XYZ file of C-alpha atoms in Angstrom:
140
model
C 7.357 2.326 86.127
C 3.799 2.470 87.453
C 3.507 5.929 88.287
C 4.950 9.468 87.881
C 8.357 9.709 89.593
C 10.261 12.854 88.543
C 13.941 12.538 87.884
C 15.930 14.971 89.875
C 17.499 17.417 87.374
C 15.876 15.603 84.436
C 12.876 16.061 82.220
C 9.289 15.548 83.301
C 7.838 12.125 82.776
C 4.201 11.158 81.969
C 2.017 9.520 84.568
C 1.109 5.886 83.949
C -2.079 6.782 82.250
C -1.880 4.807 78.892
C -3.297 7.727 76.814
C -0.836 10.159 78.267
C 2.051 7.749 77.547
C 0.960 6.902 74.063
C 0.658 10.641 73.368
C 4.400 10.846 74.005
C 5.227 8.124 71.457
C 5.836 9.381 67.935
C 2.776 9.019 65.730
C 4.823 7.770 62.973
C 7.494 5.375 63.475
C 9.724 3.579 61.011
C 10.653 0.430 62.864
C 8.474 -2.426 63.883
C 9.446 -6.068 63.912
C 7.268 -9.115 65.051
C 10.272 -10.558 66.938
C 8.323 -12.762 69.276
C 9.629 -10.942 72.283
C 13.014 -12.748 71.874
C 15.380 -9.708 72.227
C 15.774 -10.099 75.912
C 19.559 -10.964 75.376
C 20.058 -7.409 74.048
C 20.055 -6.247 77.681
C 17.964 -3.104 77.354
C 15.089 -2.255 79.561
C 12.479 -2.626 76.915
C 13.691 -6.089 76.198
C 14.190 -7.335 79.748
C 11.559 -5.647 81.767
C 8.003 -4.389 81.536
C 5.967 -1.477 82.731
C 2.873 -1.519 84.932
C 1.048 0.960 82.685
C -1.361 -1.897 81.491
C -2.570 -4.869 83.337
C -0.820 -8.242 83.024
C -1.507 -9.464 79.408
C -2.991 -6.049 78.467
C -2.742 -5.111 74.851
C -1.665 -1.954 73.181
C -3.102 -2.162 69.609
C -1.225 -0.756 66.549
C -3.565 1.513 64.844
C -1.821 1.701 61.498
C 0.388 -0.803 59.691
C 4.106 -0.331 59.738
C 6.967 -2.062 57.795
C 6.477 -5.548 59.246
C 3.704 -5.116 61.698
C -0.032 -5.187 60.488
C -2.655 -2.800 61.881
C -4.467 -4.414 64.764
C -1.333 -6.140 66.059
C -0.607 -6.118 69.886
C 2.729 -4.394 70.292
C 4.995 -2.987 72.944
C 6.228 0.643 72.310
C 9.057 2.862 73.313
C 9.514 6.377 72.280
C 13.163 5.860 71.621
C 15.943 3.538 72.491
C 17.006 4.472 76.060
C 20.252 6.377 76.121
C 19.614 8.019 72.780
C 19.230 11.439 74.222
C 20.387 13.143 77.418
C 17.498 15.761 77.324
C 14.485 13.743 76.059
C 13.076 11.244 78.364
C 12.253 7.590 77.024
C 8.693 6.512 77.743
C 7.397 3.022 76.990
C 4.582 0.705 77.316
C 5.859 -2.877 77.755
C 3.320 -5.367 78.719
C 3.930 -8.189 81.290
C 2.599 -11.329 79.357
C 2.115 -14.825 79.944
C 0.847 -17.928 77.929
C -1.110 -18.808 81.198
C -4.877 -18.173 80.807
C -6.122 -15.075 82.866
C -2.830 -14.579 84.748
C 0.741 -13.342 84.390
C 3.546 -14.633 86.640
C 5.770 -12.006 88.273
C 8.991 -12.504 90.215
C 9.189 -10.181 93.268
C 12.301 -8.737 94.911
C 12.329 -11.382 97.636
C 12.725 -14.014 94.957
C 9.099 -15.373 95.126
C 6.946 -15.843 91.993
C 3.260 -14.749 92.176
C 0.420 -15.233 89.815
C -1.156 -11.820 89.076
C -4.756 -11.875 87.656
C -5.309 -9.966 84.382
C -8.049 -8.308 86.292
C -5.848 -6.937 89.125
C -6.792 -3.570 90.432
C -4.479 -1.158 88.307
C -3.829 0.881 91.486
C -2.350 -2.316 93.092
C -0.513 -3.349 89.962
C 1.073 0.112 89.505
C 1.907 0.339 93.208
C 3.902 -3.018 92.874
C 5.732 -1.359 89.941
C 7.151 1.543 91.971
C 10.238 1.600 94.039
C 9.633 4.679 96.262
C 6.007 5.337 96.224
C 5.239 4.362 99.812
C 2.283 2.299 98.847
C 1.368 -0.712 100.782
C 0.071 -3.480 98.655
C -1.084 -6.925 99.881
C -1.276 -9.903 97.625
C -3.038 -12.193 100.051
């Protein structure tokens, strides 16, 4: 999620740079719904998870209005619903959010929950979002 990890035998994926990820998302899209982030029961990655492209509570701002979303709205985006294509990779910017001021709570693999500052160093945040990067990140 947080850095470039090539899929063996699959298409190339962008780095975690927001501009590069955004460049892979279609410039015009036909679907936008202000759902209050309530679709987690759908079971898809972009509904249940998040990416570490942006810092906790970071905002991706919609430049142009769409069917139900006004220009200037803070949105999540996905280039397509995952599983739609076997040859085109799905890229997304799904922000970790919280109603807590200045922080976002994150559950770690060991079951602990930590408060992550919105101002966390993006290198650390993205290292926490990888599974095989070999990074060592301390939260103390």
